[in-house]
Structure formats: C-alpha cells, structure tokens
GROMACS .gro file of C-alpha atoms in nm:
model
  339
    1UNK     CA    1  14.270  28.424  -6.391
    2UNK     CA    2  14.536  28.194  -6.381
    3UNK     CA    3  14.832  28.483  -6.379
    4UNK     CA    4  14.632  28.577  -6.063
    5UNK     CA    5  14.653  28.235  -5.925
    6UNK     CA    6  14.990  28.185  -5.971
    7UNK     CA    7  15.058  28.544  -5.836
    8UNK     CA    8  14.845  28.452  -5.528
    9UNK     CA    9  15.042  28.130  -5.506
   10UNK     CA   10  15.421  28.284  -5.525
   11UNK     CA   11  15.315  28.548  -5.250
   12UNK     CA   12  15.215  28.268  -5.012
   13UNK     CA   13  15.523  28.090  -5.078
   14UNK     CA   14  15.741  28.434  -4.966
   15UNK     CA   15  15.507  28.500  -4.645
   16UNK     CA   16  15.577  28.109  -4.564
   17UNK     CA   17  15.958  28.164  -4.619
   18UNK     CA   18  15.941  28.474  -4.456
   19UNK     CA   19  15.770  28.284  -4.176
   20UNK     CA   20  16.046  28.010  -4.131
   21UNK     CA   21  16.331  28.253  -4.175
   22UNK     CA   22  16.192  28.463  -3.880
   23UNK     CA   23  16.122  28.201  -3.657
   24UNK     CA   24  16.447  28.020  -3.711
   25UNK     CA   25  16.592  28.363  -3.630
   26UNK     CA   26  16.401  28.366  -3.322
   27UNK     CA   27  16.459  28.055  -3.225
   28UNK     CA   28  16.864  28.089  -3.317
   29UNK     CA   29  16.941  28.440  -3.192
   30UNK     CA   30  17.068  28.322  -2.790
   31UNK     CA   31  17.303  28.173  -3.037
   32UNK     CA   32  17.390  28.393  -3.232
   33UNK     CA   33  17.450  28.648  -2.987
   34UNK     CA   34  17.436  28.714  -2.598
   35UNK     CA   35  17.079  28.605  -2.456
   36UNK     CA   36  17.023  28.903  -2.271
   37UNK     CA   37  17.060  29.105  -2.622
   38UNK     CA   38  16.843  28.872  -2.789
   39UNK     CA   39  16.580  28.885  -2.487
   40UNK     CA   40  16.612  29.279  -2.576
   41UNK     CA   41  16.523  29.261  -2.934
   42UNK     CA   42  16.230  29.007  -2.867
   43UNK     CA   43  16.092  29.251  -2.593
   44UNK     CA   44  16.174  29.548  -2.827
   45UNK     CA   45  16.069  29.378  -3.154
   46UNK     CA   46  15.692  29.342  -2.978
   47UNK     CA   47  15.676  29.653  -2.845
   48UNK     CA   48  15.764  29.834  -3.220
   49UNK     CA   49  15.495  29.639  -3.364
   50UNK     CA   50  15.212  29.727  -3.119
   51UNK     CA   51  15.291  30.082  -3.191
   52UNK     CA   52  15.283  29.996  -3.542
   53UNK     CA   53  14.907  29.901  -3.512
   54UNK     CA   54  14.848  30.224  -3.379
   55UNK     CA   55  15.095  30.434  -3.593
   56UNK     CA   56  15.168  30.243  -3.910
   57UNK     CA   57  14.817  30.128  -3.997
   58UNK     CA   58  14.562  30.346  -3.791
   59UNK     CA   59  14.763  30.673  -3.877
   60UNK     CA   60  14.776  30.772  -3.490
   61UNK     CA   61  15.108  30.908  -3.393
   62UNK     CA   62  15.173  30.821  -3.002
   63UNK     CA   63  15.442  30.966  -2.823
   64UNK     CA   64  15.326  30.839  -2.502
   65UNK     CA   65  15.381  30.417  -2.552
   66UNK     CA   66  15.627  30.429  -2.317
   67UNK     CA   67  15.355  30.471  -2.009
   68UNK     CA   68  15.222  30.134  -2.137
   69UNK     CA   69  15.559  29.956  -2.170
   70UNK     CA   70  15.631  30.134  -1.845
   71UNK     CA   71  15.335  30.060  -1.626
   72UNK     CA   72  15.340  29.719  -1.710
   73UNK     CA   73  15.664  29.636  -1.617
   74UNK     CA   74  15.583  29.752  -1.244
   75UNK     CA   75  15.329  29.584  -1.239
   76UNK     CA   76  15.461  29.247  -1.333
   77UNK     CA   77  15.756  29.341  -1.095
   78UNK     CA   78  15.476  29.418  -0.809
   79UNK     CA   79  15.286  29.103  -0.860
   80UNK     CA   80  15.591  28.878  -0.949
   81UNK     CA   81  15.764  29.036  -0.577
   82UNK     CA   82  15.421  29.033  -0.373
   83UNK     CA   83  15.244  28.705  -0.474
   84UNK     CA   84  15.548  28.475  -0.619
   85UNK     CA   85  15.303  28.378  -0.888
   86UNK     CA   86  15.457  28.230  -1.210
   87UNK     CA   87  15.634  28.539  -1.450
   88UNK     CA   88  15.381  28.426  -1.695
   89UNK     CA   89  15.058  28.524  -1.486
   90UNK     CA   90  15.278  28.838  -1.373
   91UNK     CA   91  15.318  28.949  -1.740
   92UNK     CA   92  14.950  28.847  -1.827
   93UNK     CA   93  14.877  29.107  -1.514
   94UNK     CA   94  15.093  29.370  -1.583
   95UNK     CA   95  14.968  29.399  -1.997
   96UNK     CA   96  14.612  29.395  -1.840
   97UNK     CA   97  14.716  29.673  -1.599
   98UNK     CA   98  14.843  29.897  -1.931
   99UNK     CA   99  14.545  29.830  -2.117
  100UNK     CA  100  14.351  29.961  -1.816
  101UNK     CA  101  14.561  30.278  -1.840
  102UNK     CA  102  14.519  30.274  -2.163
  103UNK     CA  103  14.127  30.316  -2.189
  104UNK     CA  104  14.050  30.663  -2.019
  105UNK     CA  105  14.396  30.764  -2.189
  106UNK     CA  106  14.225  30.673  -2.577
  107UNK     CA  107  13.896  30.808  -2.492
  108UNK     CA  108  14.046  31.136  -2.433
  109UNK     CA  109  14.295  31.107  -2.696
  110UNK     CA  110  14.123  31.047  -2.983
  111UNK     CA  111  13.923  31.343  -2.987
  112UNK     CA  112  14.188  31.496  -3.174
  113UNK     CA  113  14.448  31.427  -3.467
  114UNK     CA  114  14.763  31.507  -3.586
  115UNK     CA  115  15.032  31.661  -3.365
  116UNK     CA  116  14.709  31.692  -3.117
  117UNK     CA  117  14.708  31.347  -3.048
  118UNK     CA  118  15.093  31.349  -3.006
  119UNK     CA  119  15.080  31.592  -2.738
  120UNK     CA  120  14.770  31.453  -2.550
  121UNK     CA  121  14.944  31.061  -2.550
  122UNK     CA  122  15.276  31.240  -2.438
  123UNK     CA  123  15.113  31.422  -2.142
  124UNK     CA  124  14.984  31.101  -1.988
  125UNK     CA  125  15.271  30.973  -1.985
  126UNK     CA  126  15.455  31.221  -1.849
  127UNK     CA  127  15.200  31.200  -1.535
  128UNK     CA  128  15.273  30.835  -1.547
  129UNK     CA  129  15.633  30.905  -1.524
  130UNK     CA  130  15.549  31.126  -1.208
  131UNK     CA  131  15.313  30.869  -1.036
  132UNK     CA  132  15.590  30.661  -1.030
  133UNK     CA  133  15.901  30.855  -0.942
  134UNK     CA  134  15.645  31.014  -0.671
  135UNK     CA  135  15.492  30.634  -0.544
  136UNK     CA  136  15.847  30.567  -0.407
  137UNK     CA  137  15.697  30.269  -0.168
  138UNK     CA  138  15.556  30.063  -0.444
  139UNK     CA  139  15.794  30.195  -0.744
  140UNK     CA  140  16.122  30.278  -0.522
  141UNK     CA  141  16.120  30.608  -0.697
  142UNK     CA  142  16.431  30.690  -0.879
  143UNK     CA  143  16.549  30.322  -0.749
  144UNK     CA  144  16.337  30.135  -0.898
  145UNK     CA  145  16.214  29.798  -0.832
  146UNK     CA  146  16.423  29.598  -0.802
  147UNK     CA  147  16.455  29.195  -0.809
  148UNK     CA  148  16.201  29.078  -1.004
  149UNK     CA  149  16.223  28.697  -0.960
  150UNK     CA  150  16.203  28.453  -1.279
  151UNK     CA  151  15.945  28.218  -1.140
  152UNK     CA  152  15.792  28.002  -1.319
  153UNK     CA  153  15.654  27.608  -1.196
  154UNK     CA  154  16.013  27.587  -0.993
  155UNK     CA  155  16.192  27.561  -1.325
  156UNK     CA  156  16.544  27.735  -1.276
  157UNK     CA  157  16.548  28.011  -1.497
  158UNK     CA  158  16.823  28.234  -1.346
  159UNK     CA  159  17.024  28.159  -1.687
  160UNK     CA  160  16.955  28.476  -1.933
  161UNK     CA  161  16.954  28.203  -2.214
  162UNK     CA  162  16.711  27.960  -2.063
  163UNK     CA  163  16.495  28.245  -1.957
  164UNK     CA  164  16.505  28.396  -2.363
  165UNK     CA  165  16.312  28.054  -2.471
  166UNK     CA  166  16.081  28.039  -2.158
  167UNK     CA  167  16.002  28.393  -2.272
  168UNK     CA  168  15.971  28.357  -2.597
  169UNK     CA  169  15.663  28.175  -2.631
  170UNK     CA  170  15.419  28.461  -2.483
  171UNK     CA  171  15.652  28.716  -2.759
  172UNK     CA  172  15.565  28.479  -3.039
  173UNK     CA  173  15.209  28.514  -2.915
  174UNK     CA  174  15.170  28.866  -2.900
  175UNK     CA  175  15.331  28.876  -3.241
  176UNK     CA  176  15.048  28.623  -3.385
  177UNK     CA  177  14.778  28.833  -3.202
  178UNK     CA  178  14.907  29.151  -3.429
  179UNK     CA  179  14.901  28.997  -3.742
  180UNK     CA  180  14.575  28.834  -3.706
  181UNK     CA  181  14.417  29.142  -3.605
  182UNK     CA  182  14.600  29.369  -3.905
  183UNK     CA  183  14.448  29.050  -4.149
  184UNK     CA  184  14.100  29.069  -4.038
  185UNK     CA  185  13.847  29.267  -4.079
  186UNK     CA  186  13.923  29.484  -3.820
  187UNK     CA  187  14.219  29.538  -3.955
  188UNK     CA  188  14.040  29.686  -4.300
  189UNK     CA  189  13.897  29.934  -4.099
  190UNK     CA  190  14.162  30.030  -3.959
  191UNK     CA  191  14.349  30.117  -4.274
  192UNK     CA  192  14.042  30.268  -4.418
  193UNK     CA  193  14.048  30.475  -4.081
  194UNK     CA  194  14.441  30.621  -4.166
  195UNK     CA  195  14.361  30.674  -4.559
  196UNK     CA  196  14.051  30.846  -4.478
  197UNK     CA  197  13.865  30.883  -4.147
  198UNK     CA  198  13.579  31.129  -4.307
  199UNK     CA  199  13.473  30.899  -4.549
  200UNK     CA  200  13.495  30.564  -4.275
  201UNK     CA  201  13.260  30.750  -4.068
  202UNK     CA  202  13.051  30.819  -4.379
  203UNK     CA  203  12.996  30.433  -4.434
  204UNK     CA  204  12.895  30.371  -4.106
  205UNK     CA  205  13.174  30.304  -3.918
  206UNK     CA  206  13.199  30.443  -3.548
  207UNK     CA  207  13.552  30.587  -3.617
  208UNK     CA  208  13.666  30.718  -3.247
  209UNK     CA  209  13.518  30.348  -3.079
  210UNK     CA  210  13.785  30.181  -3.337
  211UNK     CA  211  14.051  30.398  -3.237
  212UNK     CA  212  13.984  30.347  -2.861
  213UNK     CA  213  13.949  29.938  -2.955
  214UNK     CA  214  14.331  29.937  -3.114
  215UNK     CA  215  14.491  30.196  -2.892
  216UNK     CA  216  14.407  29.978  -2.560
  217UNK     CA  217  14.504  29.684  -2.764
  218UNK     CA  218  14.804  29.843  -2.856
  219UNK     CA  219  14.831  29.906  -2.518
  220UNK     CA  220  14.829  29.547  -2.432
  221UNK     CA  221  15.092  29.411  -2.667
  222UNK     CA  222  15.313  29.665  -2.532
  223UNK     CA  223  15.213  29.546  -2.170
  224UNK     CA  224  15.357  29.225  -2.258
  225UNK     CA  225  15.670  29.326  -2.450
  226UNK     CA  226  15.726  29.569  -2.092
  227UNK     CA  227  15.681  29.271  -1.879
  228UNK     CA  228  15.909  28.992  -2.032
  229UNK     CA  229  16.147  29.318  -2.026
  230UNK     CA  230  16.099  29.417  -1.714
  231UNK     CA  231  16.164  29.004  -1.555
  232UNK     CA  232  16.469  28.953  -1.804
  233UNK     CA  233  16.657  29.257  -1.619
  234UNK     CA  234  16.501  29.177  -1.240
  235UNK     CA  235  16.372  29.543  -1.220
  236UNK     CA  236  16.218  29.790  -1.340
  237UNK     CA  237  16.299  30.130  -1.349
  238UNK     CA  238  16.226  30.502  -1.435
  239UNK     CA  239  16.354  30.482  -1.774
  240UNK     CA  240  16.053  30.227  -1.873
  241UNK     CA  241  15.809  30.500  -1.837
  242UNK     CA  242  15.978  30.831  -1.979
  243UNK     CA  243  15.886  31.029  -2.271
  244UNK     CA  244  16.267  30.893  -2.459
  245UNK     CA  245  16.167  30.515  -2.447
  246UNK     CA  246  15.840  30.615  -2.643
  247UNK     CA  247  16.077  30.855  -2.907
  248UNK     CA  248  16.313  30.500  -2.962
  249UNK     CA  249  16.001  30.295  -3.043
  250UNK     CA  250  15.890  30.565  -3.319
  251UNK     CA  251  16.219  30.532  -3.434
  252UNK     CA  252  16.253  30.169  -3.472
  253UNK     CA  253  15.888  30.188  -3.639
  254UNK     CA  254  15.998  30.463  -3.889
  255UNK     CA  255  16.367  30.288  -3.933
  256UNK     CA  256  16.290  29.945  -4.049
  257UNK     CA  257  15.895  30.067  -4.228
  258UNK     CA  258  15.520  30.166  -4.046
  259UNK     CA  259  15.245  29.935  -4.184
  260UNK     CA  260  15.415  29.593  -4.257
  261UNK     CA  261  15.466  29.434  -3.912
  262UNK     CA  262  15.830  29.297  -4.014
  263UNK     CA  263  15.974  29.633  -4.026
  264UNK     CA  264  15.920  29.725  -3.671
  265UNK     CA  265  16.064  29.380  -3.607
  266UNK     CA  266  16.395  29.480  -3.823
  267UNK     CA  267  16.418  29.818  -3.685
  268UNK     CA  268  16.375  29.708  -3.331
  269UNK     CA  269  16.706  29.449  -3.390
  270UNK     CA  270  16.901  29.743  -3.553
  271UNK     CA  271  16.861  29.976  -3.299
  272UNK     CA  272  16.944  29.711  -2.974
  273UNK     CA  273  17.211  29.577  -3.189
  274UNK     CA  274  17.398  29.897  -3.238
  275UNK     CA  275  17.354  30.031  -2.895
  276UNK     CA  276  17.505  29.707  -2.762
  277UNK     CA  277  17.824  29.726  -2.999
  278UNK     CA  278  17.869  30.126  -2.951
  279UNK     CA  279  17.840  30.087  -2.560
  280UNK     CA  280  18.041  29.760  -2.541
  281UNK     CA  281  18.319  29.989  -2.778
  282UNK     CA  282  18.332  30.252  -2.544
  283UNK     CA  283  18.132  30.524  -2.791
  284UNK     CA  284  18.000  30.773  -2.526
  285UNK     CA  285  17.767  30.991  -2.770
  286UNK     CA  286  17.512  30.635  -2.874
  287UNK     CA  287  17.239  30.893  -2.918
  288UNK     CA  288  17.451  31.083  -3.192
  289UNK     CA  289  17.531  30.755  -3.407
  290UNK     CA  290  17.175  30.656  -3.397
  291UNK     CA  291  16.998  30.994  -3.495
  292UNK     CA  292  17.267  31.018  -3.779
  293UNK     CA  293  17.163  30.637  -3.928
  294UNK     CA  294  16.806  30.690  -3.852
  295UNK     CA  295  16.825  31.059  -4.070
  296UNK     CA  296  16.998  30.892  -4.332
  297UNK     CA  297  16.745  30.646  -4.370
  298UNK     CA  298  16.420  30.858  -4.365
  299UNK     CA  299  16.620  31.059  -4.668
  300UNK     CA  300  16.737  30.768  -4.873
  301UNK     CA  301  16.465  30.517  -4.741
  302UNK     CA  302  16.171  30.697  -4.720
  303UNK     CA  303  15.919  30.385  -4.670
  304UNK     CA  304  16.182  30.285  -4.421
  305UNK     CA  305  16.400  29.963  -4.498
  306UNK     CA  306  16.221  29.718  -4.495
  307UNK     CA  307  15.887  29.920  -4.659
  308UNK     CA  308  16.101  30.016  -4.917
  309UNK     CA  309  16.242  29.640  -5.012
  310UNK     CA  310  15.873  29.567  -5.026
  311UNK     CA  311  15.748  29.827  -5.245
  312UNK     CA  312  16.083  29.763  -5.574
  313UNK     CA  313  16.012  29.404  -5.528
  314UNK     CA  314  15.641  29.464  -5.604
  315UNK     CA  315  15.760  29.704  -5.887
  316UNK     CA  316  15.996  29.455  -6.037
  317UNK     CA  317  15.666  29.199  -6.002
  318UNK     CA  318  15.415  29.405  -6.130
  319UNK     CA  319  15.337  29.343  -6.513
  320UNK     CA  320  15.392  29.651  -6.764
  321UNK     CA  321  15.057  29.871  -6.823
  322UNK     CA  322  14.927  29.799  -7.168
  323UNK     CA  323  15.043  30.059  -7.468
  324UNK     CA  324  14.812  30.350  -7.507
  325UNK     CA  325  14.668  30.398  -7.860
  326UNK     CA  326  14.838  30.681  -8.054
  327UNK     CA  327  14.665  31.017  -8.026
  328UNK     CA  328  14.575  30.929  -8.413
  329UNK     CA  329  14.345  30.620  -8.330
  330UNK     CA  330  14.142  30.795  -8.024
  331UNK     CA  331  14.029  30.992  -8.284
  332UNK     CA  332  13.644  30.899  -8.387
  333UNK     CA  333  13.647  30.814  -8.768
  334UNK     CA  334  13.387  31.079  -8.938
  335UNK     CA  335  13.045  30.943  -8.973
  336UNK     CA  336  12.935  30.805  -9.281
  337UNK     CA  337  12.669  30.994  -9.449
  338UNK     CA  338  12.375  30.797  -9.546
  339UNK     CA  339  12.257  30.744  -9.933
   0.00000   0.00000   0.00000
C-alpha cells in the first residue's frame, strides 16, 4: 500500500509539472516566436485534441472534422461582420453552429465502423465544402469572407500578439473541457467503447447515444479552435472546410500520439512549426517534407511521440514481475500414504 501511495504521489507531481510547463509555454510562445504562428498552434493544438476524443479514445476515425472547424469559422465571421458582437460571443456562436451540424451528421454516422465511418464523416463534409463554395452571398464562394473584425468591449486588438492572449483564454478552456470529460466517467465509457463496443453494449451501455454525445462535442471544441482561427486571420475561407484540413488534423493526432491529450497538442506545434520554416525558406513541395517525417514516425514511433515517451517511461517505472518457481517446485510432492 504504501509503494502505491508513493506511486500515486510521483504521478501527480509529473501531471502538475506537466501542467506548469504547458501553460508557461502557452503563455510564453508570442515570445518565443511570431504571434500569428503561436495563435496557429493554439487554434491547431485544440482542434487535434477534439479529434482525439473522437479518434484516440472512442476509436472513431473522422475524416470529415474539417466541416466542423470549417462551418464554424463562417459562422463566427457572419455573426462577428453582421451584428459587431464581441469575437467571444461570435466564437461561442459559431462552435454552437458546428455542433448543430454535427448532430444529424453522428446520428447517421455511427451506424457504421471502421473505414465506414471514415467515408460517411468525409461525405458530409464534402457537401459542406459545396454549400459553401455554392452560398457565394453569405460565404463569398471561392473568396471567402473576408474581414472578420477583432471586437471585443472596444479593446484594440488589431495587434496579432495582443489578440494571441485575448484568445487564449477561451483555448485554455476548451482544453480543460477535454480533459475533464476524458477523466470522468464519461470518459470510461468511452474507452470501454474503443476496446470493445460488443461487450459495452452488453453491460448496459447505449453505445451509438455515447458516440453521438462525443462526436457533437467533438464537434464543438473544434467549433471553437475554427473560430479563434478564423478572427486571428480576418477571414475565412474554402480551405477551412475541405477534405485536406481534416487529413492534417489526423496527422497531427497520429504524429505526436491518439489517446493522451498532450500528443495532439505536440503534434499540432510540429506540424505549424515546420510549415512556417519550409514556406518562410522558400521549400515549394511542404506537403513532401511533412508526409516523409510523419512516415518516419508511424515506423519508428508507432504510439506516436509523445505516446511512445509515455509508454518506456512507464516501463522503466514499472517494478520487475516476481521469479516464477522452477518447473521442479510446481510439481505436487506425492501423497503420503497413510499407516
């Protein structure tokens, strides 16, 4: 008992490290580097790890996040342009907007698994893609929408580096919301959904109603991470809604580990860092250099980087099995005949 209270202890001494290190990172990186690359891996960084709830511990592989990220971000560009309201109640509108989406979309989608589910979740948002380049007077079609204002109680926010910590709050926020739903209850059932579905539904639970529950709010993290996007740049465009933005979010989830909420966060800064140093260098073929790093990692990390840190550490910290007795002692001793 008291080897597992001193275990218990040392892991909530890392998670509390772990906690300061990432929010002195967060609160450090308009720094560190250019704000509107920071403001990218924030927005980024959320949207990995509300795929992650669907993909990492519900076992539901969607190719069709980006109609979430997407629709949100017109949507907080329509309500931020039309009404002038604060960017905070725009963002607020624009998640509840993709969770909206995101309801019919689940109910249909979870009827099937696998690849099936793939498809389904790519084929909405491919008609989300089309409602927008098609709605040109609301969307501006293949223009976009275009200034987005920063709004928010008349504080000037025009700065890219004031704007990052203004932002930041409601990305800190969504974070919070993912862990406390992966540490809950909720979240138990979710894992117990991805390790075995047939035997969750055997014990009771209603199986497709928790997969509808995390998809739409899935949905609504992303809504958020697509919003504070969509204000950083002043507009928002096709790009937020096709089927490529929803491959990069896989990647970043597969990249930096699926299931532990901090690897989505690492592989979301690894993949907006390196696009921003190979554009900035003049590398034409980005999508080249990234597919190479991200096969070399599924072949030499196969948890992903940061899943695999986790999983030697725990090695290294788990104590040796005990010795099993030599085939000579399993052996019953013969039976002593009575006199």
């Amino acid at each position: 008992m008291i080897i597992s209270r001193l275990a218990a202890g040392r892991s909530l001494a890392v998670r509390l490290l772990l906690l300061a290190v990432g929010l002195a990172l967060a609160f450090g990186l308009p720094w560190m580097i250019y704000p509107p690359v920071a403001l990218d891996i924030a927005a980024w960084a959320l949207f990995a790890v509300a795929l992650d709830l669907l993909l990492g511990y519900t076992g539901l592989l969607s190719f069709g996040h980006a109609a979430f990220w997407g629709s949100s971000a017109y949507a907080t560009g329509i309500i931020a342009v039309e009404t002038g309201l604060p960017f905070y109640v725009a963002i607020l509108g624009g998640a509840v907007v993709a969770a909206l989406i995101a309801v019919p979309v689940a109910m249909l989608s979870v009827r099937r698994t696998g690849i099936y589910f793939a498809m389904v979740t790519l084929a909405f948002a491919q008609l989300i893609y089309f409602v927008a380049n098609q709605w040109r007077s609301m969307t501006g079609g293949e223009d976009g929408l275009q200034g987005i204002p920063r709004e928010a109680f008349g504080l000037d926010l025009a700065d890219s580096f004031y704007f990052y910590y203004a932002a930041l709050p409601l990305i800190l926020l969504g974070l919070l919301g993912a862990w406390r739903v992966v540490h809950s209850p909720f979240g138990r059932v979710m894992v117990a959904i991805r390790e075995n579905p047939a035997r969750a539904r055997a014990l009771g639970y209603p199986v497709d109603r928790y997969k509808v529950q995390v998809f739409v709010i899935s949905a609504f993290l992303a809504g958020i991470a697509g919003g504070v996007y969509a204000v950083g740049h002043g507009f928002a465009s096709l790009q937020e809604v096709y089927w490529t933005t929803s491959g990069k979010v896989v990647v970043m989830n597969i990249l930096g580990g699926m299931g532990t909420l901090w690897g989505p966060v690492l592989g979301a800064g690894i993949i907006v860092v390196l696009e921003d140093y190979l554009a900035t260098a003049g590398i034409d073929a980005i999508g080249v250099v990234t597919g190479a790093i991200f096969v070399v990692t599924v072949l030499v990390f196969r948890r992903g980087i940061w899943g695999t840190a986790r999983h030697l550490l725990r090695r290294r910290e788990k104590p040796a099995p005990a010795a099993e007795p030599s085939p000579a002692a399993q052996v019953s001793p013969p039976a002593v005949p009575r006199t």
